[in-house]
Amino acid sequence: MVAGAPELTAASQVILVQTMQATLTAMDDNWFAKIEQAQINNPRDARLQYLAGMACKARKLWGKAQQLLQLAAPRLTSSENQSLQHQAWIALAELAEQRDELDIAAQTWKKAALFFRAELILQCAHFAPLVARPLFFHTAKANIFLM
């Protein structure tokens, strides 16, 4: 994940990213710079792209957040990264809503919802008949109905 750091398992890396994400609003400029530099030094690491994107979103750097999250979201496909991918789609939908790009926001909310629905079905296979019902999501600027 970061050069010179001990090698962590994929699951441990996700936990580290989630832990750091939980503290983004309290991070000072020094930590933000470290996250940004780690992402620059490891441009193929989708988890670092995600974390840097969420850090930019927390700092209201909307354009940079969108750019990093758009790169990360489709690449966070492994089972360990599923929660990060879901959160990335949600963040991208929120950013689109802020720009009043309602069509893009609706499409992105749908990606987040479909991803969540698929995960729910996989994790709760014995409840699949209940989960397979249509889903309806309401956001501040869009209503989404999924069959």
PDB file of C-alpha atoms in Angstrom:
ATOM      1  CA  MET A   1       0.000   0.000   0.000  1.00  0.00           C
ATOM      2  CA  VAL A   2       2.772   2.439   0.934  1.00  0.00           C
ATOM      3  CA  ALA A   3       6.451   1.873   0.155  1.00  0.00           C
ATOM      4  CA  GLY A   4       8.516   1.059   3.225  1.00  0.00           C
ATOM      5  CA  ALA A   5       5.488   0.109   5.308  1.00  0.00           C
ATOM      6  CA  PRO A   6       4.971  -3.453   6.524  1.00  0.00           C
ATOM      7  CA  GLU A   7       2.899  -5.516   4.111  1.00  0.00           C
ATOM      8  CA  LEU A   8      -0.703  -5.822   5.252  1.00  0.00           C
ATOM      9  CA  THR A   9      -3.323  -8.251   4.029  1.00  0.00           C
ATOM     10  CA  ALA A  10      -5.996  -6.822   1.736  1.00  0.00           C
ATOM     11  CA  ALA A  11      -8.550  -7.043   4.543  1.00  0.00           C
ATOM     12  CA  SER A  12      -6.200  -5.203   6.930  1.00  0.00           C
ATOM     13  CA  GLN A  13      -5.608  -2.497   4.314  1.00  0.00           C
ATOM     14  CA  VAL A  14      -9.359  -1.960   4.010  1.00  0.00           C
ATOM     15  CA  ILE A  15      -9.683  -1.683   7.796  1.00  0.00           C
ATOM     16  CA  LEU A  16      -6.828   0.835   7.836  1.00  0.00           C
ATOM     17  CA  VAL A  17      -8.477   2.898   5.086  1.00  0.00           C
ATOM     18  CA  GLN A  18     -11.846   2.809   6.870  1.00  0.00           C
ATOM     19  CA  THR A  19     -10.229   3.817  10.170  1.00  0.00           C
ATOM     20  CA  MET A  20      -8.416   6.715   8.538  1.00  0.00           C
ATOM     21  CA  GLN A  21     -11.581   7.731   6.711  1.00  0.00           C
ATOM     22  CA  ALA A  22     -13.451   7.958  10.006  1.00  0.00           C
ATOM     23  CA  THR A  23     -10.994  10.625  11.168  1.00  0.00           C
ATOM     24  CA  LEU A  24     -10.716  12.675   7.961  1.00  0.00           C
ATOM     25  CA  THR A  25     -12.589  15.710   9.257  1.00  0.00           C
ATOM     26  CA  ALA A  26     -10.208  15.952  12.229  1.00  0.00           C
ATOM     27  CA  MET A  27      -6.998  15.424  10.212  1.00  0.00           C
ATOM     28  CA  ASP A  28      -4.596  18.312   9.957  1.00  0.00           C
ATOM     29  CA  ASP A  29      -2.793  19.510   6.824  1.00  0.00           C
ATOM     30  CA  ASN A  30       0.176  17.258   7.548  1.00  0.00           C
ATOM     31  CA  TRP A  31      -1.924  14.085   7.451  1.00  0.00           C
ATOM     32  CA  PHE A  32      -3.777  15.258   4.372  1.00  0.00           C
ATOM     33  CA  ALA A  33      -0.432  15.821   2.632  1.00  0.00           C
ATOM     34  CA  LYS A  34       0.743  12.330   3.641  1.00  0.00           C
ATOM     35  CA  ILE A  35      -2.405  10.726   2.205  1.00  0.00           C
ATOM     36  CA  GLU A  36      -2.064  12.741  -0.977  1.00  0.00           C
ATOM     37  CA  GLN A  37       1.631  11.893  -1.347  1.00  0.00           C
ATOM     38  CA  ALA A  38       0.996   8.186  -0.713  1.00  0.00           C
ATOM     39  CA  GLN A  39      -1.617   8.202  -3.477  1.00  0.00           C
ATOM     40  CA  ILE A  40       0.709  10.038  -5.873  1.00  0.00           C
ATOM     41  CA  ASN A  41       3.507   7.556  -5.118  1.00  0.00           C
ATOM     42  CA  ASN A  42       1.144   4.590  -5.657  1.00  0.00           C
ATOM     43  CA  PRO A  43      -1.116   5.674  -8.542  1.00  0.00           C
ATOM     44  CA  ARG A  44      -2.420   2.142  -9.181  1.00  0.00           C
ATOM     45  CA  ASP A  45      -3.599   1.557  -5.612  1.00  0.00           C
ATOM     46  CA  ALA A  46      -7.385   1.926  -5.742  1.00  0.00           C
ATOM     47  CA  ARG A  47      -7.643   1.989  -1.934  1.00  0.00           C
ATOM     48  CA  LEU A  48      -5.307   4.986  -1.746  1.00  0.00           C
ATOM     49  CA  GLN A  49      -7.204   6.675  -4.575  1.00  0.00           C
ATOM     50  CA  TYR A  50     -10.389   6.106  -2.589  1.00  0.00           C
ATOM     51  CA  LEU A  51      -8.901   7.442   0.666  1.00  0.00           C
ATOM     52  CA  ALA A  52      -7.390  10.484  -1.052  1.00  0.00           C
ATOM     53  CA  GLY A  53     -10.721  11.108  -2.795  1.00  0.00           C
ATOM     54  CA  MET A  54     -12.636  10.937   0.457  1.00  0.00           C
ATOM     55  CA  ALA A  55     -10.029  13.216   2.093  1.00  0.00           C
ATOM     56  CA  CYS A  56     -10.514  15.741  -0.712  1.00  0.00           C
ATOM     57  CA  LYS A  57     -14.294  15.498  -0.292  1.00  0.00           C
ATOM     58  CA  ALA A  58     -13.931  16.125   3.456  1.00  0.00           C
ATOM     59  CA  ARG A  59     -11.852  19.219   2.644  1.00  0.00           C
ATOM     60  CA  LYS A  60     -14.411  20.382   0.087  1.00  0.00           C
ATOM     61  CA  LEU A  61     -12.019  19.900  -2.829  1.00  0.00           C
ATOM     62  CA  TRP A  62     -14.927  18.682  -4.951  1.00  0.00           C
ATOM     63  CA  GLY A  63     -13.218  18.407  -8.340  1.00  0.00           C
ATOM     64  CA  LYS A  64     -10.226  16.499  -7.069  1.00  0.00           C
ATOM     65  CA  ALA A  65     -12.456  14.261  -4.937  1.00  0.00           C
ATOM     66  CA  GLN A  66     -14.588  13.435  -7.962  1.00  0.00           C
ATOM     67  CA  GLN A  67     -11.549  12.685 -10.106  1.00  0.00           C
ATOM     68  CA  LEU A  68      -9.982  10.321  -7.563  1.00  0.00           C
ATOM     69  CA  LEU A  69     -13.243   8.570  -6.672  1.00  0.00           C
ATOM     70  CA  GLN A  70     -14.124   8.073 -10.342  1.00  0.00           C
ATOM     71  CA  LEU A  71     -10.777   6.346 -10.798  1.00  0.00           C
ATOM     72  CA  ALA A  72     -11.142   4.243  -7.655  1.00  0.00           C
ATOM     73  CA  ALA A  73     -14.796   3.147  -7.711  1.00  0.00           C
ATOM     74  CA  PRO A  74     -14.698   0.813 -10.727  1.00  0.00           C
ATOM     75  CA  ARG A  75     -11.388  -0.689  -9.577  1.00  0.00           C
ATOM     76  CA  LEU A  76     -12.487  -1.608  -6.045  1.00  0.00           C
ATOM     77  CA  THR A  77     -13.937  -4.902  -7.225  1.00  0.00           C
ATOM     78  CA  SER A  78     -12.380  -7.511  -4.948  1.00  0.00           C
ATOM     79  CA  SER A  79     -14.477  -8.907  -2.125  1.00  0.00           C
ATOM     80  CA  GLU A  80     -12.328  -7.102   0.458  1.00  0.00           C
ATOM     81  CA  ASN A  81     -12.999  -3.744  -1.232  1.00  0.00           C
ATOM     82  CA  GLN A  82     -16.765  -3.989  -1.638  1.00  0.00           C
ATOM     83  CA  SER A  83     -17.640  -1.645   1.213  1.00  0.00           C
ATOM     84  CA  LEU A  84     -15.176   0.939  -0.132  1.00  0.00           C
ATOM     85  CA  GLN A  85     -16.650   0.649  -3.614  1.00  0.00           C
ATOM     86  CA  HIS A  86     -20.157   1.157  -2.270  1.00  0.00           C
ATOM     87  CA  GLN A  87     -19.064   4.248  -0.318  1.00  0.00           C
ATOM     88  CA  ALA A  88     -17.238   5.596  -3.386  1.00  0.00           C
ATOM     89  CA  TRP A  89     -20.432   5.382  -5.497  1.00  0.00           C
ATOM     90  CA  ILE A  90     -22.383   7.125  -2.724  1.00  0.00           C
ATOM     91  CA  ALA A  91     -19.796   9.915  -2.492  1.00  0.00           C
ATOM     92  CA  LEU A  92     -19.847  10.365  -6.285  1.00  0.00           C
ATOM     93  CA  ALA A  93     -23.651  10.597  -6.240  1.00  0.00           C
ATOM     94  CA  GLU A  94     -23.510  13.229  -3.494  1.00  0.00           C
ATOM     95  CA  LEU A  95     -20.923  15.220  -5.462  1.00  0.00           C
ATOM     96  CA  ALA A  96     -23.116  15.087  -8.589  1.00  0.00           C
ATOM     97  CA  GLU A  97     -26.087  16.322  -6.552  1.00  0.00           C
ATOM     98  CA  GLN A  98     -24.002  19.245  -5.277  1.00  0.00           C
ATOM     99  CA  ARG A  99     -23.320  20.216  -8.898  1.00  0.00           C
ATOM    100  CA  ASP A 100     -27.053  19.852  -9.703  1.00  0.00           C
ATOM    101  CA  GLU A 101     -26.211  17.141 -12.240  1.00  0.00           C
ATOM    102  CA  LEU A 102     -29.320  15.187 -11.371  1.00  0.00           C
ATOM    103  CA  ASP A 103     -29.109  12.676 -14.236  1.00  0.00           C
ATOM    104  CA  ILE A 104     -25.557  11.740 -13.272  1.00  0.00           C
ATOM    105  CA  ALA A 105     -26.540  11.670  -9.599  1.00  0.00           C
ATOM    106  CA  ALA A 106     -29.462   9.335 -10.316  1.00  0.00           C
ATOM    107  CA  GLN A 107     -27.256   6.997 -12.361  1.00  0.00           C
ATOM    108  CA  THR A 108     -24.622   6.950  -9.626  1.00  0.00           C
ATOM    109  CA  TRP A 109     -27.174   6.405  -6.856  1.00  0.00           C
ATOM    110  CA  LYS A 110     -28.485   3.514  -8.932  1.00  0.00           C
ATOM    111  CA  LYS A 111     -24.963   2.015  -9.128  1.00  0.00           C
ATOM    112  CA  ALA A 112     -24.637   2.315  -5.363  1.00  0.00           C
ATOM    113  CA  ALA A 113     -28.082   0.819  -4.814  1.00  0.00           C
ATOM    114  CA  LEU A 114     -27.589  -2.036  -7.267  1.00  0.00           C
ATOM    115  CA  PHE A 115     -24.232  -2.817  -5.719  1.00  0.00           C
ATOM    116  CA  PHE A 116     -25.744  -2.754  -2.239  1.00  0.00           C
ATOM    117  CA  ARG A 117     -28.675  -4.885  -3.347  1.00  0.00           C
ATOM    118  CA  ALA A 118     -26.377  -7.482  -4.940  1.00  0.00           C
ATOM    119  CA  GLU A 119     -24.273  -7.633  -1.785  1.00  0.00           C
ATOM    120  CA  LEU A 120     -27.327  -7.976   0.394  1.00  0.00           C
ATOM    121  CA  ILE A 121     -28.635 -10.836  -1.713  1.00  0.00           C
ATOM    122  CA  LEU A 122     -25.280 -12.620  -1.642  1.00  0.00           C
ATOM    123  CA  GLN A 123     -24.845 -12.197   2.100  1.00  0.00           C
ATOM    124  CA  CYS A 124     -28.420 -13.157   2.958  1.00  0.00           C
ATOM    125  CA  ALA A 125     -29.116 -15.898   0.408  1.00  0.00           C
ATOM    126  CA  HIS A 126     -31.671 -17.540   2.673  1.00  0.00           C
ATOM    127  CA  PHE A 127     -33.624 -14.246   2.721  1.00  0.00           C
ATOM    128  CA  ALA A 128     -33.353 -13.731  -1.050  1.00  0.00           C
ATOM    129  CA  PRO A 129     -37.144 -13.777  -1.646  1.00  0.00           C
ATOM    130  CA  LEU A 130     -37.503 -10.856   0.762  1.00  0.00           C
ATOM    131  CA  VAL A 131     -34.514  -8.921  -0.545  1.00  0.00           C
ATOM    132  CA  ALA A 132     -35.379  -9.459  -4.219  1.00  0.00           C
ATOM    133  CA  ARG A 133     -38.351  -7.091  -3.964  1.00  0.00           C
ATOM    134  CA  PRO A 134     -38.097  -3.739  -5.754  1.00  0.00           C
ATOM    135  CA  LEU A 135     -36.085  -1.137  -3.881  1.00  0.00           C
ATOM    136  CA  PHE A 136     -36.940   2.546  -3.604  1.00  0.00           C
ATOM    137  CA  PHE A 137     -34.361   5.134  -2.559  1.00  0.00           C
ATOM    138  CA  HIS A 138     -35.055   8.776  -1.822  1.00  0.00           C
ATOM    139  CA  THR A 139     -32.271  11.339  -1.833  1.00  0.00           C
ATOM    140  CA  ALA A 140     -32.386  15.081  -1.421  1.00  0.00           C
ATOM    141  CA  LYS A 141     -32.784  15.631  -5.164  1.00  0.00           C
ATOM    142  CA  ALA A 142     -33.730  12.299  -6.736  1.00  0.00           C
ATOM    143  CA  ASN A 143     -36.004   9.329  -6.234  1.00  0.00           C
ATOM    144  CA  ILE A 144     -34.732   5.982  -7.509  1.00  0.00           C
ATOM    145  CA  PHE A 145     -36.837   2.885  -8.020  1.00  0.00           C
ATOM    146  CA  LEU A 146     -35.101  -0.410  -8.790  1.00  0.00           C
ATOM    147  CA  MET A 147     -36.818  -3.523 -10.058  1.00  0.00           C
TER     148      MET A 147
END
